[in-house]
Each structure stands twice: as C-alpha cells, then as structure tokens.
Protein backbone atom coordinates (compact mmCIF):
# COMPACT_ATOMS: atom_id res chain seq x y z
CA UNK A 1 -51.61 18.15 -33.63
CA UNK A 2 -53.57 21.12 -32.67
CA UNK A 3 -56.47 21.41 -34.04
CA UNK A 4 -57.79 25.55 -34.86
CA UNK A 5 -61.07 26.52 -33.63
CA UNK A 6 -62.96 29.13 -36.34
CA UNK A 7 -63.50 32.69 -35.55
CA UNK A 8 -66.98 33.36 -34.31
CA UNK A 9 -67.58 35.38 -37.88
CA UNK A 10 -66.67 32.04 -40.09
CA UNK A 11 -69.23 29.99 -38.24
CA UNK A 12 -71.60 33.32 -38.71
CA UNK A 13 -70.78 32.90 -42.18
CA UNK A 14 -71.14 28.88 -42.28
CA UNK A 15 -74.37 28.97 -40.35
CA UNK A 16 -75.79 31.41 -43.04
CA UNK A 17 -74.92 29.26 -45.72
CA UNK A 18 -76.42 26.22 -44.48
CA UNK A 19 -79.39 27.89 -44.03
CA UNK A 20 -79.46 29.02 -47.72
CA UNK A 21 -78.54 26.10 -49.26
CA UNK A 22 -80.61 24.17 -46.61
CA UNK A 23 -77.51 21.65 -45.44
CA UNK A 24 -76.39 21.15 -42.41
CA UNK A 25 -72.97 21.86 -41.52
CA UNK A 26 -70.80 18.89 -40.01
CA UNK A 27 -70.45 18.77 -36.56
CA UNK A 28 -66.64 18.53 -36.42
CA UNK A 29 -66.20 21.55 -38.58
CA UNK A 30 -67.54 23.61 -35.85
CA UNK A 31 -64.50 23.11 -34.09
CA UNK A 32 -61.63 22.85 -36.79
CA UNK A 33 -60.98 26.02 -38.78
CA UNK A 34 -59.36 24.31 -41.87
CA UNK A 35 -62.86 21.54 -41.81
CA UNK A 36 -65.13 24.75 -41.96
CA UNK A 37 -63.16 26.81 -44.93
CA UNK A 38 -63.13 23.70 -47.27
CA UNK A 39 -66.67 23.02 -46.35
CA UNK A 40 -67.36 26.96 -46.79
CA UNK A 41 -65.88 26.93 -50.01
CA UNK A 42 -67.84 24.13 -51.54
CA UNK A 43 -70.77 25.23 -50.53
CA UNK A 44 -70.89 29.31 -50.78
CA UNK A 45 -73.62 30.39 -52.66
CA UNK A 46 -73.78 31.77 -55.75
CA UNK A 47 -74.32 35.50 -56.83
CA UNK A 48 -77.28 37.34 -57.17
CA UNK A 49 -76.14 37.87 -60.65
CA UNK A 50 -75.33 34.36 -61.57
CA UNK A 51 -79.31 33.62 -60.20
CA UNK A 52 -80.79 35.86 -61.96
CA UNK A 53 -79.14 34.95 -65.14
CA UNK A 54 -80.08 31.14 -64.79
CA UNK A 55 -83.78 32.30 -63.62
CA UNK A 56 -83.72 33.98 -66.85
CA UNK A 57 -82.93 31.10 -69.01
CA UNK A 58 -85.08 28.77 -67.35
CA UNK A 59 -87.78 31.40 -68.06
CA UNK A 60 -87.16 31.42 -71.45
CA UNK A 61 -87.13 27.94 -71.93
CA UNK A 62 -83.62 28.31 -72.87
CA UNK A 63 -82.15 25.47 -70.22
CA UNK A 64 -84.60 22.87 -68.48
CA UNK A 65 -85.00 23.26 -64.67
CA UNK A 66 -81.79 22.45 -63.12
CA UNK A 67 -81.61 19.78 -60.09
CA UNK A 68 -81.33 22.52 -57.56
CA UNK A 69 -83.54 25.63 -57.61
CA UNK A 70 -81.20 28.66 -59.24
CA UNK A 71 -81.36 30.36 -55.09
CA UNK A 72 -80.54 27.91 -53.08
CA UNK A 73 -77.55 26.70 -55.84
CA UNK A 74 -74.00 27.13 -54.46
CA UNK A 75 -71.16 28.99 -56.66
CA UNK A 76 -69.86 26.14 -58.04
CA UNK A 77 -72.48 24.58 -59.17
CA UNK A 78 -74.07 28.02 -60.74
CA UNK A 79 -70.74 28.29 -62.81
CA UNK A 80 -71.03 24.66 -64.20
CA UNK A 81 -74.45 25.58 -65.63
CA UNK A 82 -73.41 28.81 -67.00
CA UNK A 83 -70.41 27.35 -68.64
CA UNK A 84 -71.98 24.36 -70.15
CA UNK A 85 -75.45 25.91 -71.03
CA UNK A 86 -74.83 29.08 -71.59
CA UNK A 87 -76.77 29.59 -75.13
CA UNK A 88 -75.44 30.09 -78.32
CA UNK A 89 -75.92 33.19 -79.59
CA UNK A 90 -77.39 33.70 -83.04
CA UNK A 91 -76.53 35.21 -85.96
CA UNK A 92 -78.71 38.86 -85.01
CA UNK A 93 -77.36 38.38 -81.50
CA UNK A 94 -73.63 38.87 -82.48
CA UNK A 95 -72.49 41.84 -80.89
CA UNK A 96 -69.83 43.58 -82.50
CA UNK A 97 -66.46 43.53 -81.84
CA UNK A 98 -65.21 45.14 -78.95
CA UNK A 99 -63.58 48.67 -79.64
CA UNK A 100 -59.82 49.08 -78.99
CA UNK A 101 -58.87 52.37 -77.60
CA UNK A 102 -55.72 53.42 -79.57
CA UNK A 103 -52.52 52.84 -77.32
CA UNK A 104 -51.61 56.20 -76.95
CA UNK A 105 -54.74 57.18 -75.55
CA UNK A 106 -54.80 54.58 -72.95
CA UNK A 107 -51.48 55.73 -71.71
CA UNK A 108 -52.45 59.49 -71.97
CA UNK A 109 -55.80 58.82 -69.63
CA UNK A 110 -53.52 56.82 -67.08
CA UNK A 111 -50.85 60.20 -67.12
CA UNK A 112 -53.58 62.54 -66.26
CA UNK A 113 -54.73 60.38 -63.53
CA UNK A 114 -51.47 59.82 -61.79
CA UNK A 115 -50.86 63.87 -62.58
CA UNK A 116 -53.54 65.04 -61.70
CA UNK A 117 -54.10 62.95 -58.48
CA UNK A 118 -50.70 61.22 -57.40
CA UNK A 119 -48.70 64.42 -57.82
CA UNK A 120 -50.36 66.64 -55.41
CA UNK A 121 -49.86 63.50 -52.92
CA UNK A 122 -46.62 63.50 -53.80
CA UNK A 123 -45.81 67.24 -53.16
CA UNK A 124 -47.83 67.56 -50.25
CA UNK A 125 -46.16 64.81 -48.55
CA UNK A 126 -42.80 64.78 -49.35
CA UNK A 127 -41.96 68.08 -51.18
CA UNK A 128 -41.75 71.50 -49.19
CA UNK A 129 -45.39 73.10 -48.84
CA UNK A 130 -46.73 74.66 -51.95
CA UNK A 131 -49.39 77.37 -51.90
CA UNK A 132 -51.18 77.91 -55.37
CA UNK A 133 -51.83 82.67 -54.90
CA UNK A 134 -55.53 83.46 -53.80
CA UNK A 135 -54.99 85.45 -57.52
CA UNK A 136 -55.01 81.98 -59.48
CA UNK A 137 -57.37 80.16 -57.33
CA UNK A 138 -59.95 83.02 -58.01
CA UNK A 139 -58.87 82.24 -61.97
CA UNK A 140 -59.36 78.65 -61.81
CA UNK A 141 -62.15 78.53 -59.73
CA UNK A 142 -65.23 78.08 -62.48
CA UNK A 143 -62.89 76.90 -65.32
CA UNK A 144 -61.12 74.23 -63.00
CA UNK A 145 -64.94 73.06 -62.41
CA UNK A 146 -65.44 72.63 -66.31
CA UNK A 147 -62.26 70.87 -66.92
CA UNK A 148 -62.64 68.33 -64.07
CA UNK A 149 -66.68 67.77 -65.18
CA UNK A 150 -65.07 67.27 -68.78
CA UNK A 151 -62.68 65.34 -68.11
CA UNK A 152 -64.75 62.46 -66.09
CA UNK A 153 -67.09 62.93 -68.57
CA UNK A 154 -64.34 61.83 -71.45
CA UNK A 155 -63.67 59.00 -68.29
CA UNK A 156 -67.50 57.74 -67.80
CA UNK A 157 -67.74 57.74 -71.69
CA UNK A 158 -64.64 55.50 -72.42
CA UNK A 159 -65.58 53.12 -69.71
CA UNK A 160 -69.50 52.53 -71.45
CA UNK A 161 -67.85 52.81 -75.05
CA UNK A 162 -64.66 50.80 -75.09
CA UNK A 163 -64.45 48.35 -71.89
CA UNK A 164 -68.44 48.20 -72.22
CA UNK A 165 -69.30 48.92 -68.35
CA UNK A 166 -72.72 49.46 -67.51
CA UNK A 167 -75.49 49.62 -64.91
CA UNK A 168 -73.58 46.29 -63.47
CA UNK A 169 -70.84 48.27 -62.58
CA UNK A 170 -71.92 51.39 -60.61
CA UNK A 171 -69.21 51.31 -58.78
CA UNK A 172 -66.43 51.40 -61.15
CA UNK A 173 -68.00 54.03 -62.80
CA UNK A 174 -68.50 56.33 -60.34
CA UNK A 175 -65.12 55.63 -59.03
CA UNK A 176 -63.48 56.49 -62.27
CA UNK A 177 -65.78 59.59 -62.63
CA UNK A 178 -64.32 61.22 -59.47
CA UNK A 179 -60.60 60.17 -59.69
CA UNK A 180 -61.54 62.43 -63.22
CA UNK A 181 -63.28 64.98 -61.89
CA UNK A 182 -60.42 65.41 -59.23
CA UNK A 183 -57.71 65.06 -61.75
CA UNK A 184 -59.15 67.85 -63.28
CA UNK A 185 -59.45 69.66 -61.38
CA UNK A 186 -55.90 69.91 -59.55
CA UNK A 187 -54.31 69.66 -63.21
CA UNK A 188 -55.84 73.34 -63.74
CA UNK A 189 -55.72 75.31 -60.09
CA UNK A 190 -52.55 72.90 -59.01
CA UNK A 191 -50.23 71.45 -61.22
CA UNK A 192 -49.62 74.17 -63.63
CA UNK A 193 -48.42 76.87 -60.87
CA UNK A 194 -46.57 74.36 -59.83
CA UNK A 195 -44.83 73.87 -62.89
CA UNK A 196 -43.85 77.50 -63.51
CA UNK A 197 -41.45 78.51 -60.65
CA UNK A 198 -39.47 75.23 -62.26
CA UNK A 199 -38.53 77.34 -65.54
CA UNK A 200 -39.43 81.13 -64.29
CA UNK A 201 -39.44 80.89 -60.51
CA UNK A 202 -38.02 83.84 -58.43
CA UNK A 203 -37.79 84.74 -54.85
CA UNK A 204 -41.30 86.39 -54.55
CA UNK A 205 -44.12 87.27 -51.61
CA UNK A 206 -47.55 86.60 -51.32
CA UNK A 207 -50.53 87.83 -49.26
CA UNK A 208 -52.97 85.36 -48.10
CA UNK A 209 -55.92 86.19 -45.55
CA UNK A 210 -55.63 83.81 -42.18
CA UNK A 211 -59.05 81.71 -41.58
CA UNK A 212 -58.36 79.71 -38.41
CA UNK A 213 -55.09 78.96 -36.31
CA UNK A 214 -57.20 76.21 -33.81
CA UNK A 215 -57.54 73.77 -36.39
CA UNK A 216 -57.64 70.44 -36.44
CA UNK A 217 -53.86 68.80 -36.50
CA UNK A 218 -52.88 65.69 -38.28
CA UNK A 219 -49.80 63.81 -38.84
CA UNK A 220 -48.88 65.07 -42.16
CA UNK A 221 -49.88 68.82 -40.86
CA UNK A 222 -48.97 69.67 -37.49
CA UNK A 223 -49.68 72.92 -35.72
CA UNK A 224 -51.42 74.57 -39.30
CA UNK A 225 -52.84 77.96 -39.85
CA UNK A 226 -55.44 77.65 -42.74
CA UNK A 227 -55.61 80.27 -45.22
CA UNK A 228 -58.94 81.55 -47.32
CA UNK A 229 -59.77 81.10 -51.09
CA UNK A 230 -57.45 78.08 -51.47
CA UNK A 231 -58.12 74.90 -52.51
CA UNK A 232 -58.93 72.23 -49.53
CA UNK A 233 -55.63 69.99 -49.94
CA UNK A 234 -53.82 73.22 -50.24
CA UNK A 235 -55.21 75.55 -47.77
CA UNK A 236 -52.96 75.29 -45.03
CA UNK A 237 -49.10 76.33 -43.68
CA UNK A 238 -47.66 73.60 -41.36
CA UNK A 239 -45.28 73.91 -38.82
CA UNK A 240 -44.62 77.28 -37.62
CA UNK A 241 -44.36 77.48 -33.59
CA UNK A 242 -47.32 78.03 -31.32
CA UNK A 243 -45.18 81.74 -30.52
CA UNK A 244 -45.64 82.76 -34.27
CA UNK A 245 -49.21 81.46 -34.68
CA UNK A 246 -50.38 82.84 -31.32
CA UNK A 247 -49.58 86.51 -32.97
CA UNK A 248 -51.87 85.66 -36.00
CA UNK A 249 -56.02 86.13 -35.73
CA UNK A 250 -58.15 85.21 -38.49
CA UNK A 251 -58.87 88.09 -40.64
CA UNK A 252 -54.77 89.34 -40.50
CA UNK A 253 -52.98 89.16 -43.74
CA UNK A 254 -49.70 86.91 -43.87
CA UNK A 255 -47.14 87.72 -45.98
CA UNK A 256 -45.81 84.10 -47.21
CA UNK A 257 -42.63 84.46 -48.87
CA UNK A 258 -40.89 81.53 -51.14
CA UNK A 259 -39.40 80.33 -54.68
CA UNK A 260 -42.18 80.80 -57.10
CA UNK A 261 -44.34 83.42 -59.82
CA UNK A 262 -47.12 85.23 -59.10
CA UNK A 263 -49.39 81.97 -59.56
CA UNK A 264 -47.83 80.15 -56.44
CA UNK A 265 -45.02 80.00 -54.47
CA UNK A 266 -42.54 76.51 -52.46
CA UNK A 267 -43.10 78.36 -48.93
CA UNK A 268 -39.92 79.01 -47.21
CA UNK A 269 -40.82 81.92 -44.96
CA UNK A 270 -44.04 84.11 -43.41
CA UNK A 271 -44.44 87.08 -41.95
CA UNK A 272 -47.50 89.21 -41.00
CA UNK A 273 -48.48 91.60 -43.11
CA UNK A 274 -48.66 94.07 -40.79
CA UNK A 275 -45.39 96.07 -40.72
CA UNK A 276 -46.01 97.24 -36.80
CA UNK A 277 -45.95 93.25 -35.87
CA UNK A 278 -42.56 91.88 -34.97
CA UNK A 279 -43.15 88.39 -34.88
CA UNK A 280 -41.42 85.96 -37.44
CA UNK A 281 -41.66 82.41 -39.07
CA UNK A 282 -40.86 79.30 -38.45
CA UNK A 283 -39.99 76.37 -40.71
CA UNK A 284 -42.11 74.87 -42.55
CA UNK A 285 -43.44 71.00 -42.55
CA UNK A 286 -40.90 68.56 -42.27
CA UNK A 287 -37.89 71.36 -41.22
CA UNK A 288 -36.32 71.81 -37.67
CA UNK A 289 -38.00 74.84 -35.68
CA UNK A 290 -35.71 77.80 -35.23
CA UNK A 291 -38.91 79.75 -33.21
CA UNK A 292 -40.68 82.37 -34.05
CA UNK A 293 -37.91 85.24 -34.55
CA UNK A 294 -38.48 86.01 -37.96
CA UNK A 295 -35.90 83.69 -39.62
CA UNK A 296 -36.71 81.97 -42.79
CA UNK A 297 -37.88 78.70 -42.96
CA UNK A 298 -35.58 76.59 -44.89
C-alpha cells in the first residue's frame, strides 16, 4: 500500500498547531497524509471567538478554570465547554423572540437582488449588447445613487433587525450592503430601459461620444470601443473589425442604431456620425464579422 506524503502547507499547518497547543506531532504523521489530517483535526485550535467567550466566563466566575488554559484549548474541546457550561440565562437576560420577516418580503429582497445584479450578467453575456442613451444615464445619474444607498440601507437594516448580525459579522454586512447598493443602482439606470423596447421598442438611432478604441480586451469583450457618460458594465460596443474602429478617434460621435426607445437601444448596427465618413459596422459580440462595409450587425 502506498503510503501519501502531506503537502508542505499541511505540515506548515500541523507544525503551527503543535506549537499552539504545545504537543508534539507524531513522527509517522510527517510522512502519511491521512496520519496528519486525523491528527490535524483533533487537535486544531479553537477560535478566537470561542476563547474569548470562555475567558469571559472564567472571568466572571461563571465556569471554574478549565483543565487547559482557554488559548492553548483545541476546537473540540472549546465546544464541549461551551455546550455543557454555557450559563443559563436569567429571567432579565431573556432576549426576545427573534423577529420573522413576513414571507413576501423575504422573497421580494431576494428578486431585487437577482434583478438588479444577475440580470445585467445575464444580458451582457448572453443577450445581444445593450446600451442604456447618454440621455437616461445623465437622468439616473444622482437618483440611481439614492436608490442604490436606500436600498442597502433597507439591506444593512434587515440584517441587524431580523437575522440579528452585528459587529461579529462585518463581512456579511458589508457584503450584503454592496450587492444592494449595486442592485440599485442598475435596477434604475439599467433594467428599466431595458424593459421598455420589450412593450414600445422601435427601430431607433442613438449618438454616443467615442472615449477610447485601444482598450483593454477581454474574453467577454473583444476588440471594444468605449463610449462616454455610460455606466462602467455598459460602456462599451464589442466586436466591430479593427477596419471600422481604425476610422473612429475619441471625441467622434457614433451613430449606434438598434431595437429600442429613446432610453436605450439592443445594438444591431453603428455608423459614424459624420455623414462625409464612409466606413460601416460590424456585428456585434457574439455575431460573425461581415467587415467594416456598413452592413448591419445582426
């Protein structure tokens, strides 16, 4: 039988336990990987948090001193003395019952997540491009700010008020405050001109000012010329042939032409905005290229 040696990081790992829990580790589990995880496991140390809490209680003469010192405990042992002498509490220590958030309002705080965040994924992967018009994002711009600070505001405040989360949980917090803020956000200067060239959309053209055709390419964007005033996940038509973008110079206005309202448009063609320039389009992201002699891009 072969026998596994550990990766130099386990016996990192081991060799900082021992020397916390002041133990030495076995010679043979040096050299057998399955030796060193079981002897790993029954010996990892405990958390911070589960030391400070039985420093507390031992400070408060609420549990006697336990046989090993609360830092140099390992996990298991930390959750036996938590679980056994974890204190009663009394009758002006009973915290209320926890507050249920009504059912419907957990699922509508879930929707405006996955709208607000999984949706513009969505389209800008798999959809054709969509550019929100310079007009709306000018709109948006302050109010979008307010609704996306509101809304991980109404976020932060659920998590405190109804799951009871903390200074222990920074993390999660903060986490949930941005997926909010973000949500937000893209729910005002996104997803609604989105939704309006599905009931009212015509065949309609829209200027946008070019920023940079050098940019930086990646897989879901290849050979992009980023437009001003748009939002950063939005900000950018995808591929149209080097021909077509070596006519363009930042500063020209590009006449991007597509299914839409006057709010935003599903590109399908761009011109320059210049009538004197002959140069055409190319298809968009994900579409064959036909060049860059004006044809549309579907």
């Amino acid at each position: 039988m072969t026998v596994r040696r550990p990766s130099s990081t386990k016996v990192e790992r081991a060799k900082w336990i021992a020397l916390r829990i002041n133990e030495a580790i076995p010679d043979g589990a040096l050299g057998d990987d399955k030796a060193l995880s079981a002897w790993i496991k029954a010996h990892e140390p405990a958390s911070d948090k589960q030391i400070n809490q039985i420093k507390r209680w031992i400070a408060s003469g609420k549990i006697e001193m336990p046989p090993r010192y609360p830092h140099a405990m390992t996990a298991a042992e930390a959750r036996r003395i938590i679980a056994a002498d974890r204190p009663a509490r009394t009758r002006d220590e009973e915290r209320p019952a926890r507050r249920q958030l009504p059912w419907i309002a957990r699922k509508l705080l879930w929707l405006w997540v996955l709208v607000g965040v999984a949706v513009p994924m969505v389209v800008g992967v798999f959809i054709p491009l969509f550019l929100p018009s310079t007009e709306w994002a000018a709109l948006m711009g302050k109010p979008s700010l307010a609704i996306g600070l509101v809304s991980a505001a109404v976020y932060v405040l659920v998590l405190r008020k109804y799951l009871e989360l903390w200074d222990d949980y920074p993390i999660i917090i903060g986490g949930a405050a941005l997926l909010a803020f973000v949500a937000g956000r893209n729910i005002a200067i996104l997803i609604i001109p989105m939704i309006f060239p599905l009931f009212t959309g015509a065949h309609v053209e829209l200027s946008y000012t070019v920023v940079q055709i050098d940019g930086f390419e990646s897989k879901g964007c290849r050979r992009p010329i980023k437009l001003d005033g748009l939002p950063l996940m939005f900000r950018e038509l995808c591929g149209f042939p080097d021909s077509f973008r070596q006519s363009l110079a930042p500063g020209m206005r590009l006449s991007v032409a597509g299914n839409g309202t006057r709010y935003g448009l599903y590109v399908e063609s761009a011109r320059p905005a210049d009538p004197a320039s002959t140069d055409g389009a190319s298809q968009p992201r994900g579409a064959r290229d036909t060049g860059g002699d004006g044809s549309s891009l579907r």
